[in-house]
PDB file of C-alpha atoms and ligand atoms in Angstrom:
ATOM      1  CA  MET A  20     -23.204 -41.684 -54.404  1.00 77.00           C
ATOM      2  CA  ASN A  21     -23.102 -37.928 -56.627  1.00 85.00           C
ATOM      3  CA  ARG A  22     -19.745 -37.946 -58.381  1.00 87.00           C
ATOM      4  CA  VAL A  23     -19.224 -34.341 -57.565  1.00 88.00           C
ATOM      5  CA  TYR A  24     -19.001 -35.548 -53.670  1.00 87.00           C
ATOM      6  CA  PHE A  25     -16.601 -38.391 -54.719  1.00 86.00           C
ATOM      7  CA  ALA A  26     -14.231 -35.755 -56.507  1.00 87.00           C
ATOM      8  CA  LYS A  27     -14.550 -33.280 -53.471  1.00 87.00           C
ATOM      9  CA  LYS A  28     -13.811 -35.742 -51.028  1.00 87.00           C
ATOM     10  CA  LEU A  29     -10.444 -36.845 -53.238  1.00 87.00           C
ATOM     11  CA  LEU A  30      -9.324 -32.704 -53.151  1.00 86.00           C
ATOM     12  CA  GLU A  31     -10.177 -32.198 -49.733  1.00 85.00           C
ATOM     13  CA  ILE A  32      -8.580 -35.374 -48.988  1.00 89.00           C
ATOM     14  CA  SER A  33      -5.152 -34.124 -50.367  1.00 88.00           C
ATOM     15  CA  GLU A  34      -5.491 -30.866 -48.598  1.00 86.00           C
ATOM     16  CA  VAL A  35      -5.980 -32.418 -45.144  1.00 88.00           C
ATOM     17  CA  LYS A  36      -2.272 -34.303 -46.742  1.00 89.00           C
ATOM     18  CA  ASN A  37      -0.722 -30.947 -46.954  1.00 87.00           C
ATOM     19  CA  LYS A  38      -1.845 -29.416 -43.894  1.00 86.00           C
ATOM     20  CA  THR A  39      -1.113 -32.583 -41.738  1.00 86.00           C
ATOM     21  CA  ARG A  40       2.560 -32.469 -43.371  1.00 84.00           C
ATOM     22  CA  LYS A  41       2.734 -28.590 -41.726  1.00 84.00           C
ATOM     23  CA  SER A  42       1.602 -29.725 -38.386  1.00 82.00           C
ATOM     24  CA  THR A  43       3.552 -30.886 -35.458  1.00 87.00           C
ATOM     25  CA  ILE A  44       3.110 -32.443 -32.115  1.00 86.00           C
ATOM     26  CA  LYS A  45       4.017 -29.031 -30.760  1.00 87.00           C
ATOM     27  CA  LYS A  46       1.580 -27.393 -32.896  1.00 88.00           C
ATOM     28  CA  VAL A  47      -0.913 -29.745 -31.092  1.00 88.00           C
ATOM     29  CA  LYS A  48      -0.753 -29.337 -27.698  1.00 87.00           C
ATOM     30  CA  GLU A  49      -0.473 -25.176 -28.109  1.00 88.00           C
ATOM     31  CA  LYS A  50      -4.128 -26.225 -28.642  1.00 92.00           C
ATOM     32  CA  LEU A  51      -4.667 -28.579 -26.665  1.00 96.00           C
ATOM     33  CA  LYS A  52      -5.736 -27.196 -23.599  1.00 95.00           C
ATOM     34  CA  GLU A  53      -7.847 -24.761 -25.004  1.00 94.00           C
ATOM     35  CA  ARG A  54      -9.899 -28.235 -26.621  1.00 97.00           C
ATOM     36  CA  ILE A  55     -10.142 -29.524 -22.783  1.00 97.00           C
ATOM     37  CA  ASN A  56     -11.397 -25.902 -22.120  1.00 96.00           C
ATOM     38  CA  LYS A  57     -13.836 -26.529 -24.409  1.00 96.00           C
ATOM     39  CA  PHE A  58     -15.088 -29.863 -23.056  1.00 98.00           C
ATOM     40  CA  ARG A  59     -15.064 -28.810 -19.139  1.00 97.00           C
ATOM     41  CA  ARG A  60     -17.286 -26.058 -20.439  1.00 97.00           C
ATOM     42  CA  TYR A  61     -19.440 -27.415 -22.038  1.00 97.00           C
ATOM     43  CA  ARG A  62     -19.356 -30.822 -19.457  1.00 97.00           C
ATOM     44  CA  PHE A  63     -18.597 -33.391 -21.839  1.00 97.00           C
ATOM     45  CA  TYR A  64     -17.393 -35.931 -19.392  1.00 95.00           C
ATOM     46  CA  VAL A  65     -16.787 -38.878 -20.782  1.00 93.00           C
ATOM     47  CA  ASN A  66     -17.307 -42.165 -19.552  1.00 92.00           C
ATOM     48  CA  GLY A  67     -16.812 -45.933 -21.467  1.00 96.00           C
ATOM     49  CA  ARG A  68     -16.272 -45.767 -25.503  1.00 98.00           C
ATOM     50  CA  VAL A  69     -16.479 -42.547 -27.417  1.00 98.00           C
ATOM     51  CA  LEU A  70     -16.387 -41.677 -30.809  1.00 98.00           C
ATOM     52  CA  ASP A  71     -14.608 -38.630 -32.627  1.00 98.00           C
ATOM     53  CA  VAL A  72     -15.610 -38.836 -36.401  1.00 98.00           C
ATOM     54  CA  GLY A  73     -13.222 -36.800 -38.266  1.00 97.00           C
ATOM     55  CA  THR A  74     -10.730 -36.930 -35.145  1.00 97.00           C
ATOM     56  CA  GLY A  75      -7.427 -35.259 -37.742  1.00 95.00           C
ATOM     57  CA  SER A  76      -4.775 -35.009 -35.467  1.00 94.00           C
ATOM     58  CA  GLY A  77      -6.759 -36.587 -32.796  1.00 96.00           C
ATOM     59  CA  ILE A  78      -6.409 -33.429 -30.413  1.00 97.00           C
ATOM     60  CA  ASP A  79      -9.769 -33.888 -29.610  1.00 98.00           C
ATOM     61  CA  LEU A  80      -9.147 -37.411 -28.183  1.00 98.00           C
ATOM     62  CA  LEU A  81      -6.009 -36.720 -26.247  1.00 97.00           C
ATOM     63  CA  ALA A  82      -8.133 -33.797 -24.633  1.00 97.00           C
ATOM     64  CA  LEU A  83     -10.530 -36.250 -23.463  1.00 98.00           C
ATOM     65  CA  PHE A  84      -7.973 -38.773 -22.570  1.00 97.00           C
ATOM     66  CA  SER A  85      -6.405 -35.269 -20.428  1.00 96.00           C
ATOM     67  CA  ILE A  86      -9.806 -35.274 -18.959  1.00 97.00           C
ATOM     68  CA  ASN A  87     -10.557 -39.293 -18.252  1.00 97.00           C
ATOM     69  CA  PRO A  88      -7.602 -41.737 -18.700  1.00 97.00           C
ATOM     70  CA  GLU A  89      -9.997 -44.496 -18.206  1.00 96.00           C
ATOM     71  CA  ILE A  90     -11.743 -43.868 -21.762  1.00 97.00           C
ATOM     72  CA  GLU A  91     -11.760 -46.196 -24.919  1.00 98.00           C
ATOM     73  CA  ALA A  92     -11.574 -43.989 -27.920  1.00 98.00           C
ATOM     74  CA  VAL A  93     -12.085 -44.341 -31.576  1.00 98.00           C
ATOM     75  CA  GLY A  94     -11.189 -42.045 -34.055  1.00 98.00           C
ATOM     76  CA  VAL A  95     -12.727 -41.640 -37.501  1.00 98.00           C
ATOM     77  CA  ASP A  96     -11.101 -40.027 -40.514  1.00 97.00           C
ATOM     78  CA  ILE A  97     -10.959 -40.059 -44.203  1.00 94.00           C
ATOM     79  CA  SER A  98      -7.287 -39.505 -44.112  1.00 94.00           C
ATOM     80  CA  LYS A  99      -4.464 -41.779 -43.593  1.00 94.00           C
ATOM     81  CA  LYS A 100      -2.683 -39.123 -43.693  1.00 93.00           C
ATOM     82  CA  ALA A 101      -4.718 -37.377 -39.961  1.00 94.00           C
ATOM     83  CA  LEU A 102      -4.665 -40.835 -38.765  1.00 96.00           C
ATOM     84  CA  LYS A 103      -1.050 -41.501 -39.114  1.00 95.00           C
ATOM     85  CA  PHE A 104      -0.095 -38.604 -37.454  1.00 94.00           C
ATOM     86  CA  ALA A 105      -3.147 -39.311 -34.916  1.00 96.00           C
ATOM     87  CA  ARG A 106      -1.318 -42.596 -34.204  1.00 96.00           C
ATOM     88  CA  ASP A 107       1.369 -40.942 -32.517  1.00 93.00           C
ATOM     89  CA  ILE A 108       0.012 -38.843 -30.369  1.00 94.00           C
ATOM     90  CA  LEU A 109      -2.736 -41.113 -28.781  1.00 96.00           C
ATOM     91  CA  PRO A 110      -1.960 -43.654 -26.448  1.00 96.00           C
ATOM     92  CA  LYS A 111      -2.143 -46.799 -28.475  1.00 95.00           C
ATOM     93  CA  ASP A 112      -3.694 -49.071 -25.769  1.00 96.00           C
ATOM     94  CA  ARG A 113      -6.714 -47.432 -25.639  1.00 97.00           C
ATOM     95  CA  THR A 114      -7.631 -46.003 -28.674  1.00 98.00           C
ATOM     96  CA  HIS A 115      -8.722 -47.495 -32.030  1.00 98.00           C
ATOM     97  CA  LEU A 116      -8.570 -45.334 -35.207  1.00 98.00           C
ATOM     98  CA  VAL A 117     -10.405 -46.301 -38.519  1.00 97.00           C
ATOM     99  CA  GLN A 118     -10.419 -44.822 -41.813  1.00 96.00           C
ATOM    100  CA  ALA A 119     -13.730 -44.607 -43.314  1.00 96.00           C
ATOM    101  CA  ASP A 120     -16.126 -41.995 -44.649  1.00 94.00           C
ATOM    102  CA  VAL A 121     -18.334 -40.803 -42.256  1.00 95.00           C
ATOM    103  CA  ILE A 122     -21.011 -41.174 -44.484  1.00 93.00           C
ATOM    104  CA  TYR A 123     -20.586 -45.269 -44.465  1.00 93.00           C
ATOM    105  CA  LEU A 124     -19.805 -45.855 -41.059  1.00 95.00           C
ATOM    106  CA  PRO A 125     -18.764 -49.327 -39.519  1.00 95.00           C
ATOM    107  CA  PHE A 126     -20.388 -49.497 -36.727  1.00 97.00           C
ATOM    108  CA  ILE A 127     -23.531 -51.520 -35.119  1.00 96.00           C
ATOM    109  CA  LYS A 128     -26.263 -49.820 -33.664  1.00 97.00           C
ATOM    110  CA  GLU A 129     -25.910 -48.308 -29.791  1.00 97.00           C
ATOM    111  CA  THR A 130     -21.782 -48.840 -29.475  1.00 97.00           C
ATOM    112  CA  PHE A 131     -20.948 -45.393 -28.124  1.00 98.00           C
ATOM    113  CA  ASP A 132     -21.573 -43.945 -24.757  1.00 98.00           C
ATOM    114  CA  ALA A 133     -20.355 -40.413 -26.700  1.00 98.00           C
ATOM    115  CA  VAL A 134     -19.578 -39.097 -30.127  1.00 98.00           C
ATOM    116  CA  ASN A 135     -18.151 -36.310 -30.812  1.00 98.00           C
ATOM    117  CA  ILE A 136     -17.570 -33.844 -33.744  1.00 98.00           C
ATOM    118  CA  SER A 137     -15.798 -30.928 -34.400  1.00 97.00           C
ATOM    119  CA  TYR A 138     -15.400 -29.087 -37.789  1.00 95.00           C
ATOM    120  CA  MET A 139     -16.615 -31.505 -39.894  1.00 95.00           C
ATOM    121  CA  LEU A 140     -19.623 -31.052 -40.761  1.00 95.00           C
ATOM    122  CA  HIS A 141     -19.187 -28.495 -42.543  1.00 91.00           C
ATOM    123  CA  HIS A 142     -17.667 -30.582 -45.231  1.00 85.00           C
ATOM    124  CA  HIS A 143     -21.412 -32.037 -46.399  1.00 90.00           C
ATOM    125  CA  PRO A 144     -23.908 -30.533 -47.937  1.00 88.00           C
ATOM    126  CA  PRO A 145     -27.276 -30.525 -46.046  1.00 87.00           C
ATOM    127  CA  LYS A 146     -28.262 -33.824 -47.242  1.00 89.00           C
ATOM    128  CA  LEU A 147     -25.739 -34.959 -46.246  1.00 92.00           C
ATOM    129  CA  LEU A 148     -25.783 -34.282 -43.199  1.00 94.00           C
ATOM    130  CA  ARG A 149     -29.159 -35.541 -42.212  1.00 95.00           C
ATOM    131  CA  ARG A 150     -27.580 -38.913 -43.075  1.00 95.00           C
ATOM    132  CA  ILE A 151     -24.509 -37.763 -41.027  1.00 97.00           C
ATOM    133  CA  ILE A 152     -26.366 -37.590 -38.265  1.00 98.00           C
ATOM    134  CA  GLY A 153     -28.488 -40.227 -38.461  1.00 97.00           C
ATOM    135  CA  ASN A 154     -26.461 -42.289 -38.475  1.00 97.00           C
ATOM    136  CA  LEU A 155     -24.334 -40.457 -35.515  1.00 98.00           C
ATOM    137  CA  THR A 156     -27.824 -41.055 -33.601  1.00 98.00           C
ATOM    138  CA  ALA A 157     -28.044 -44.890 -34.520  1.00 98.00           C
ATOM    139  CA  ILE A 158     -24.746 -45.586 -33.141  1.00 98.00           C
ATOM    140  CA  LEU A 159     -25.026 -43.687 -29.764  1.00 98.00           C
ATOM    141  CA  ARG A 160     -26.440 -45.286 -26.820  1.00 97.00           C
ATOM    142  CA  GLN A 161     -29.253 -44.250 -25.344  1.00 97.00           C
ATOM    143  CA  ASN A 162     -28.593 -41.292 -23.027  1.00 97.00           C
ATOM    144  CA  GLY A 163     -25.255 -41.004 -24.873  1.00 98.00           C
ATOM    145  CA  VAL A 164     -24.054 -37.553 -25.289  1.00 98.00           C
ATOM    146  CA  MET A 165     -23.282 -35.510 -28.736  1.00 98.00           C
ATOM    147  CA  LEU A 166     -21.376 -32.690 -28.868  1.00 98.00           C
ATOM    148  CA  ILE A 167     -21.207 -30.908 -32.024  1.00 98.00           C
ATOM    149  CA  SER A 168     -18.745 -28.103 -32.395  1.00 97.00           C
ATOM    150  CA  GLU A 169     -18.841 -26.091 -36.329  1.00 96.00           C
ATOM    151  CA  PRO A 170     -18.270 -23.213 -37.854  1.00 95.00           C
ATOM    152  CA  SER A 171     -21.207 -21.074 -38.370  1.00 96.00           C
ATOM    153  CA  VAL A 172     -22.457 -18.258 -40.980  1.00 93.00           C
ATOM    154  CA  LYS A 173     -22.553 -14.421 -39.186  1.00 90.00           C
ATOM    155  CA  SER A 174     -25.851 -13.699 -40.204  1.00 92.00           C
ATOM    156  CA  GLU A 175     -28.496 -16.104 -41.417  1.00 94.00           C
ATOM    157  CA  ALA A 176     -30.465 -14.096 -43.102  1.00 95.00           C
ATOM    158  CA  ASP A 177     -27.329 -12.817 -44.926  1.00 94.00           C
ATOM    159  CA  ALA A 178     -25.553 -15.869 -46.150  1.00 92.00           C
ATOM    160  CA  LEU A 179     -29.121 -17.217 -47.113  1.00 93.00           C
ATOM    161  CA  ARG A 180     -29.301 -13.983 -49.750  1.00 94.00           C
ATOM    162  CA  GLN A 181     -25.809 -14.171 -50.109  1.00 91.00           C
ATOM    163  CA  GLU A 182     -26.137 -17.454 -51.274  1.00 90.00           C
ATOM    164  CA  ILE A 183     -29.383 -17.650 -53.796  1.00 92.00           C
ATOM    165  CA  TYR A 184     -27.292 -14.738 -55.822  1.00 92.00           C
ATOM    166  CA  THR A 185     -23.811 -16.060 -55.289  1.00 89.00           C
ATOM    167  CA  LEU A 186     -26.019 -19.203 -57.284  1.00 90.00           C
ATOM    168  CA  LYS A 187     -27.714 -17.270 -59.638  1.00 92.00           C
ATOM    169  CA  TYR A 188     -24.065 -15.329 -60.977  1.00 91.00           C
ATOM    170  CA  ASP A 189     -21.946 -18.312 -60.202  1.00 91.00           C
ATOM    171  CA  LEU A 190     -23.830 -20.512 -62.020  1.00 93.00           C
ATOM    172  CA  LYS A 191     -24.476 -18.368 -65.375  1.00 92.00           C
ATOM    173  CA  ASN A 192     -20.142 -17.598 -65.120  1.00 90.00           C
ATOM    174  CA  TYR A 193     -20.091 -21.930 -64.365  1.00 92.00           C
ATOM    175  CA  LEU A 194     -21.771 -23.212 -67.380  1.00 92.00           C
ATOM    176  CA  GLU A 195     -19.419 -20.555 -69.757  1.00 91.00           C
ATOM    177  CA  ILE A 196     -16.539 -21.686 -68.326  1.00 90.00           C
ATOM    178  CA  ARG A 197     -17.486 -25.578 -68.109  1.00 90.00           C
ATOM    179  CA  ARG A 198     -18.386 -25.982 -72.030  1.00 90.00           C
ATOM    180  CA  LYS A 199     -14.253 -25.070 -72.563  1.00 89.00           C
ATOM    181  CA  VAL A 200     -13.229 -27.552 -70.103  1.00 87.00           C
ATOM    182  CA  SER A 201     -12.817 -30.796 -71.512  1.00 84.00           C
ATOM    183  CA  SER A 202     -10.405 -33.132 -68.968  1.00 85.00           C
ATOM    184  CA  THR A 203     -11.835 -34.808 -66.366  1.00 82.00           C
ATOM    185  CA  ASP A 204      -9.048 -33.576 -63.980  1.00 80.00           C
ATOM    186  CA  THR A 205      -9.572 -29.750 -64.387  1.00 83.00           C
ATOM    187  CA  GLN A 206     -13.749 -30.064 -63.838  1.00 82.00           C
ATOM    188  CA  PHE A 207     -13.000 -32.058 -60.856  1.00 82.00           C
ATOM    189  CA  HIS A 208     -11.048 -29.263 -60.015  1.00 83.00           C
ATOM    190  CA  LEU A 209     -13.815 -26.650 -60.455  1.00 86.00           C
ATOM    191  CA  TYR A 210     -15.525 -28.074 -57.828  1.00 86.00           C
ATOM    192  CA  SER A 211     -13.241 -26.627 -55.475  1.00 81.00           C
ATOM    193  CA  LEU A 212     -12.790 -23.375 -57.499  1.00 83.00           C
ATOM    194  CA  VAL A 213     -16.130 -22.070 -58.089  1.00 86.00           C
ATOM    195  CA  SER A 214     -18.034 -21.557 -55.389  1.00 85.00           C
ATOM    196  CA  ILE A 215     -21.382 -22.922 -56.107  1.00 87.00           C
ATOM    197  CA  PHE A 216     -20.188 -26.415 -55.211  1.00 87.00           C
ATOM    198  CA  ASP A 217     -19.288 -25.212 -51.649  1.00 83.00           C
ATOM    199  CA  CYS A 218     -21.367 -26.419 -49.230  1.00 79.00           C
ATOM    200  CA  ASN A 219     -18.939 -24.692 -45.971  1.00 65.00           C
ATOM    201  CA  THR A 220     -22.761 -22.446 -45.301  1.00 79.00           C
ATOM    202  CA  MET A 221     -23.876 -23.817 -42.017  1.00 91.00           C
ATOM    203  CA  TYR A 222     -26.724 -22.527 -40.444  1.00 95.00           C
ATOM    204  CA  PRO A 223     -27.332 -22.988 -36.901  1.00 97.00           C
ATOM    205  CA  SER A 224     -31.416 -23.244 -37.400  1.00 97.00           C
ATOM    206  CA  LEU A 225     -30.594 -25.906 -40.008  1.00 96.00           C
ATOM    207  CA  LEU A 226     -28.695 -28.198 -37.971  1.00 97.00           C
ATOM    208  CA  LYS A 227     -31.093 -27.600 -35.093  1.00 98.00           C
ATOM    209  CA  GLN A 228     -33.626 -29.100 -37.221  1.00 97.00           C
ATOM    210  CA  ILE A 229     -31.910 -31.799 -38.421  1.00 97.00           C
ATOM    211  CA  LEU A 230     -31.643 -33.359 -34.384  1.00 98.00           C
ATOM    212  CA  ILE A 231     -34.673 -32.377 -33.392  1.00 98.00           C
ATOM    213  CA  GLU A 232     -36.011 -34.974 -36.526  1.00 97.00           C
ATOM    214  CA  ASN A 233     -33.784 -37.194 -34.957  1.00 97.00           C
ATOM    215  CA  ASP A 234     -35.385 -37.166 -32.125  1.00 97.00           C
ATOM    216  CA  LEU A 235     -32.425 -35.570 -30.487  1.00 98.00           C
ATOM    217  CA  LYS A 236     -32.391 -33.868 -26.602  1.00 98.00           C
ATOM    218  CA  ILE A 237     -30.743 -30.250 -26.966  1.00 98.00           C
ATOM    219  CA  GLU A 238     -29.025 -29.950 -23.495  1.00 98.00           C
ATOM    220  CA  HIS A 239     -27.344 -26.895 -24.546  1.00 98.00           C
ATOM    221  CA  PHE A 240     -27.165 -24.129 -28.336  1.00 98.00           C
ATOM    222  CA  GLU A 241     -24.446 -21.562 -27.991  1.00 97.00           C
ATOM    223  CA  ILE A 242     -22.863 -19.226 -30.527  1.00 96.00           C
ATOM    224  CA  ILE A 243     -19.424 -18.137 -30.302  1.00 95.00           C
ATOM    225  CA  THR A 244     -18.072 -15.131 -31.960  1.00 93.00           C
ATOM    226  CA  GLU A 245     -14.387 -14.753 -31.777  1.00 90.00           C
ATOM    227  CA  LYS A 246     -12.313 -11.697 -31.901  1.00 91.00           C
ATOM    228  CA  PHE A 247     -11.281 -10.633 -35.090  1.00 93.00           C
ATOM    229  CA  ASP A 248      -7.061 -10.218 -35.297  1.00 93.00           C
ATOM    230  CA  ARG A 249      -6.196  -7.498 -36.770  1.00 94.00           C
ATOM    231  CA  LYS A 250      -2.409  -8.223 -37.231  1.00 94.00           C
ATOM    232  CA  GLU A 251      -3.511 -11.728 -38.643  1.00 94.00           C
ATOM    233  CA  ALA A 252      -5.539  -9.844 -41.092  1.00 95.00           C
ATOM    234  CA  LYS A 253      -2.735  -7.178 -42.002  1.00 96.00           C
ATOM    235  CA  LYS A 254      -0.369 -10.154 -42.037  1.00 97.00           C
ATOM    236  CA  LEU A 255      -2.766 -11.927 -44.731  1.00 96.00           C
ATOM    237  CA  ILE A 256      -3.248  -8.704 -46.511  1.00 97.00           C
ATOM    238  CA  ALA A 257       0.988  -8.259 -47.040  1.00 97.00           C
ATOM    239  CA  THR A 258       1.329 -12.323 -47.540  1.00 97.00           C
ATOM    240  CA  ILE A 259      -1.844 -11.776 -50.986  1.00 97.00           C
ATOM    241  CA  LYS A 260       0.067  -8.777 -52.280  1.00 97.00           C
ATOM    242  CA  THR A 261       3.587 -10.215 -52.307  1.00 97.00           C
ATOM    243  CA  GLN A 262       1.263 -13.117 -54.097  1.00 97.00           C
ATOM    244  CA  ILE A 263       0.032 -10.870 -56.671  1.00 98.00           C
ATOM    245  CA  LYS A 264       4.214  -9.160 -57.342  1.00 98.00           C
ATOM    246  CA  ARG A 265       5.596 -12.361 -57.469  1.00 97.00           C
ATOM    247  CA  SER A 266       3.122 -14.024 -59.993  1.00 97.00           C
ATOM    248  CA  ASP A 267       3.043 -13.394 -63.833  1.00 97.00           C
ATOM    249  CA  ILE A 268      -0.304 -12.530 -64.646  1.00 97.00           C
ATOM    250  CA  PRO A 269       0.375  -9.151 -66.959  1.00 97.00           C
ATOM    251  CA  ASN A 270       0.989  -5.708 -64.838  1.00 97.00           C
ATOM    252  CA  TYR A 271      -2.259  -3.976 -65.442  1.00 98.00           C
ATOM    253  CA  GLU A 272      -3.579  -7.528 -63.888  1.00 97.00           C
ATOM    254  CA  LYS A 273      -1.160  -6.733 -61.128  1.00 97.00           C
ATOM    255  CA  ALA A 274      -2.051  -2.915 -60.478  1.00 98.00           C
ATOM    256  CA  TYR A 275      -5.682  -3.656 -59.989  1.00 97.00           C
ATOM    257  CA  LEU A 276      -5.486  -6.761 -57.643  1.00 98.00           C
ATOM    258  CA  LEU A 277      -2.797  -4.227 -55.749  1.00 98.00           C
ATOM    259  CA  ASP A 278      -4.999  -1.435 -55.360  1.00 97.00           C
ATOM    260  CA  LYS A 279      -8.007  -3.766 -54.898  1.00 96.00           C
ATOM    261  CA  SER A 280      -5.631  -5.257 -51.572  1.00 97.00           C
ATOM    262  CA  ASN A 281      -4.949  -1.551 -50.534  1.00 97.00           C
ATOM    263  CA  ALA A 282      -8.639  -0.642 -50.537  1.00 97.00           C
ATOM    264  CA  LEU A 283      -8.753  -3.719 -47.802  1.00 97.00           C
ATOM    265  CA  TYR A 284      -6.155  -1.884 -45.295  1.00 95.00           C
ATOM    266  CA  GLU A 285      -8.429   1.627 -45.870  1.00 95.00           C
ATOM    267  CA  LYS A 286     -11.044  -0.470 -44.850  1.00 95.00           C
ATOM    268  CA  LEU A 287      -9.934  -2.692 -41.702  1.00 95.00           C
ATOM    269  CA  LYS A 288      -9.099   1.245 -40.436  1.00 93.00           C
ATOM    270  CA  LEU A 289     -12.422   2.324 -40.183  1.00 95.00           C
ATOM    271  CA  ILE A 290     -14.492  -0.696 -39.726  1.00 92.00           C
ATOM    272  CA  ASP A 291     -13.987  -3.257 -36.459  1.00 87.00           C
ATOM    273  CA  PRO A 292     -15.027  -6.484 -38.080  1.00 89.00           C
ATOM    274  CA  ALA A 293     -16.331  -9.576 -36.172  1.00 88.00           C
ATOM    275  CA  GLY A 294     -14.470 -12.439 -35.772  1.00 91.00           C
ATOM    276  CA  ASP A 295     -15.327 -16.362 -36.990  1.00 91.00           C
ATOM    277  CA  ARG A 296     -18.284 -17.349 -35.350  1.00 94.00           C
ATOM    278  CA  SER A 297     -18.841 -21.113 -34.095  1.00 95.00           C
ATOM    279  CA  MET A 298     -22.004 -22.778 -32.441  1.00 97.00           C
ATOM    280  CA  VAL A 299     -22.397 -26.084 -30.249  1.00 98.00           C
ATOM    281  CA  PHE A 300     -24.260 -27.919 -29.811  1.00 98.00           C
ATOM    282  CA  LYS A 301     -24.517 -30.644 -26.919  1.00 98.00           C
ATOM    283  CA  VAL A 302     -27.426 -33.004 -27.278  1.00 98.00           C
ATOM    284  CA  LYS A 303     -28.430 -36.032 -25.760  1.00 98.00           C
ATOM    285  CA  LYS A 304     -30.230 -39.373 -26.972  1.00 98.00           C
ATOM    286  CA  LYS A 305     -33.459 -39.811 -25.163  1.00 95.00           C
ATOM    287  CA  ALA A 306     -33.960 -43.575 -23.927  1.00 93.00           C
ATOM    288  CA  ARG A 307     -37.111 -45.404 -25.358  1.00 82.00           C
ATOM    289  CA  ASN A 308     -39.618 -46.506 -22.735  1.00 75.00           C
TER     290      ASN A 308
HETATM  291  C1  LIG B 414     -11.172 -29.284 -40.055  1.00 92.60           C
HETATM  292  S1  LIG B 414     -10.758 -31.046 -39.615  1.00 92.60           S
HETATM  293  C2  LIG B 414     -11.092 -30.735 -37.665  1.00 92.60           C
HETATM  294  C3  LIG B 414     -10.632 -32.116 -37.460  1.00 92.60           C
HETATM  295  C4  LIG B 414     -10.443 -31.972 -35.623  1.00 92.60           C
HETATM  296  N1  LIG B 414     -11.689 -32.846 -35.403  1.00 92.60           N
HETATM  297  C5  LIG B 414     -10.550 -31.130 -35.094  1.00 92.60           C
HETATM  298  O1  LIG B 414     -11.262 -30.289 -34.842  1.00 92.60           O
HETATM  299  O2  LIG B 414      -9.066 -30.097 -35.150  1.00 92.60           O
HETATM  300  C6  LIG B 414     -11.895 -31.680 -40.988  1.00 92.60           C
HETATM  301  C7  LIG B 414     -11.404 -33.961 -40.664  1.00 92.60           C
HETATM  302  O3  LIG B 414     -12.637 -34.083 -41.557  1.00 92.60           O
HETATM  303  C8  LIG B 414     -12.415 -35.131 -41.927  1.00 92.60           C
HETATM  304  N2  LIG B 414     -13.241 -35.318 -42.923  1.00 92.60           N
HETATM  305  C9  LIG B 414     -14.003 -34.583 -43.567  1.00 92.60           C
HETATM  306  N3  LIG B 414     -14.536 -35.415 -44.450  1.00 92.60           N
HETATM  307  C10 LIG B 414     -14.932 -36.238 -44.188  1.00 92.60           C
HETATM  308  C11 LIG B 414     -15.721 -38.007 -44.190  1.00 92.60           C
HETATM  309  N4  LIG B 414     -16.509 -37.915 -45.154  1.00 92.60           N
HETATM  310  N5  LIG B 414     -15.364 -38.600 -43.335  1.00 92.60           N
HETATM  311  C12 LIG B 414     -14.377 -39.087 -42.348  1.00 92.60           C
HETATM  312  N6  LIG B 414     -13.840 -37.711 -42.088  1.00 92.60           N
HETATM  313  C13 LIG B 414     -14.045 -36.582 -43.073  1.00 92.60           C
HETATM  314  C14 LIG B 414     -10.705 -34.658 -43.050  1.00 92.60           C
HETATM  315  O4  LIG B 414      -9.866 -34.950 -43.490  1.00 92.60           O
HETATM  316  C15 LIG B 414     -10.515 -33.757 -41.613  1.00 92.60           C
HETATM  317  O5  LIG B 414      -9.585 -34.234 -40.663  1.00 92.60           O
END
């Protein structure tokens, strides 16, 4: 496996650790209804054994238990801290929590009646996406169902153009910075700072292609556009401004960045931006004849 992948994973684990520290059972329960509604909307009614990969706080498994308390749940996550949190909110007698990388799942073929993936695939580059979907298809039983919910790019065409140009210009910048960096620790941090190492651009058409390659039957596909939260955006800009003001960068840099932040308020008044997009695929593993 590539060293960049491993370094990024380590950074991600510590990020999830920090996020989990801020999470509370109350906060998870506030979002529970939303997740229950998601499963009802896509008629993801599980009987038997379900796998939730990248389970995080365990919210989706909790929602599935609320719909059917008889399921047997398996939650996998690379973060021990997240699993510890999930352990506290899920029924102990019907849940197995496993710390593993989704690339190397420790399960035998055709073990699960259903697989749920929620906001985990976008952490992986396309080559690994193929491997993950391949592995998950293998451990799913015939006629088993997989529900995938992931963030989606707004426009594939715009995103592709943006990716090509970002790669071109940021690669040039990266090569210059990289020459000046000798510590391995700093090198690894660059992977989360420099956009050329990002892999969170999920294209519905690419995921669809991978699902088809695995001979999965697409039962439902949907793109959801959330409402853009202007209030939240205003709060975010205010936080950014405070951060700039409190920083120890030179005053001329502060002034430049504050001007830029203020321009965002103006744009926000003029434009009605679209909210985040997510995609949902419900697929079924075909039965062998
Ligand atoms: C954005 S969170 C989503 C959590 C949860 N599924 C939800 O919908 O709230 C992504 C989760 O995937 C986990 N994750 C990321 N990469 C992983 C990998 N390679 N193997 C297993 N888990 C992974 C992270 O630790 C994190 O808990």
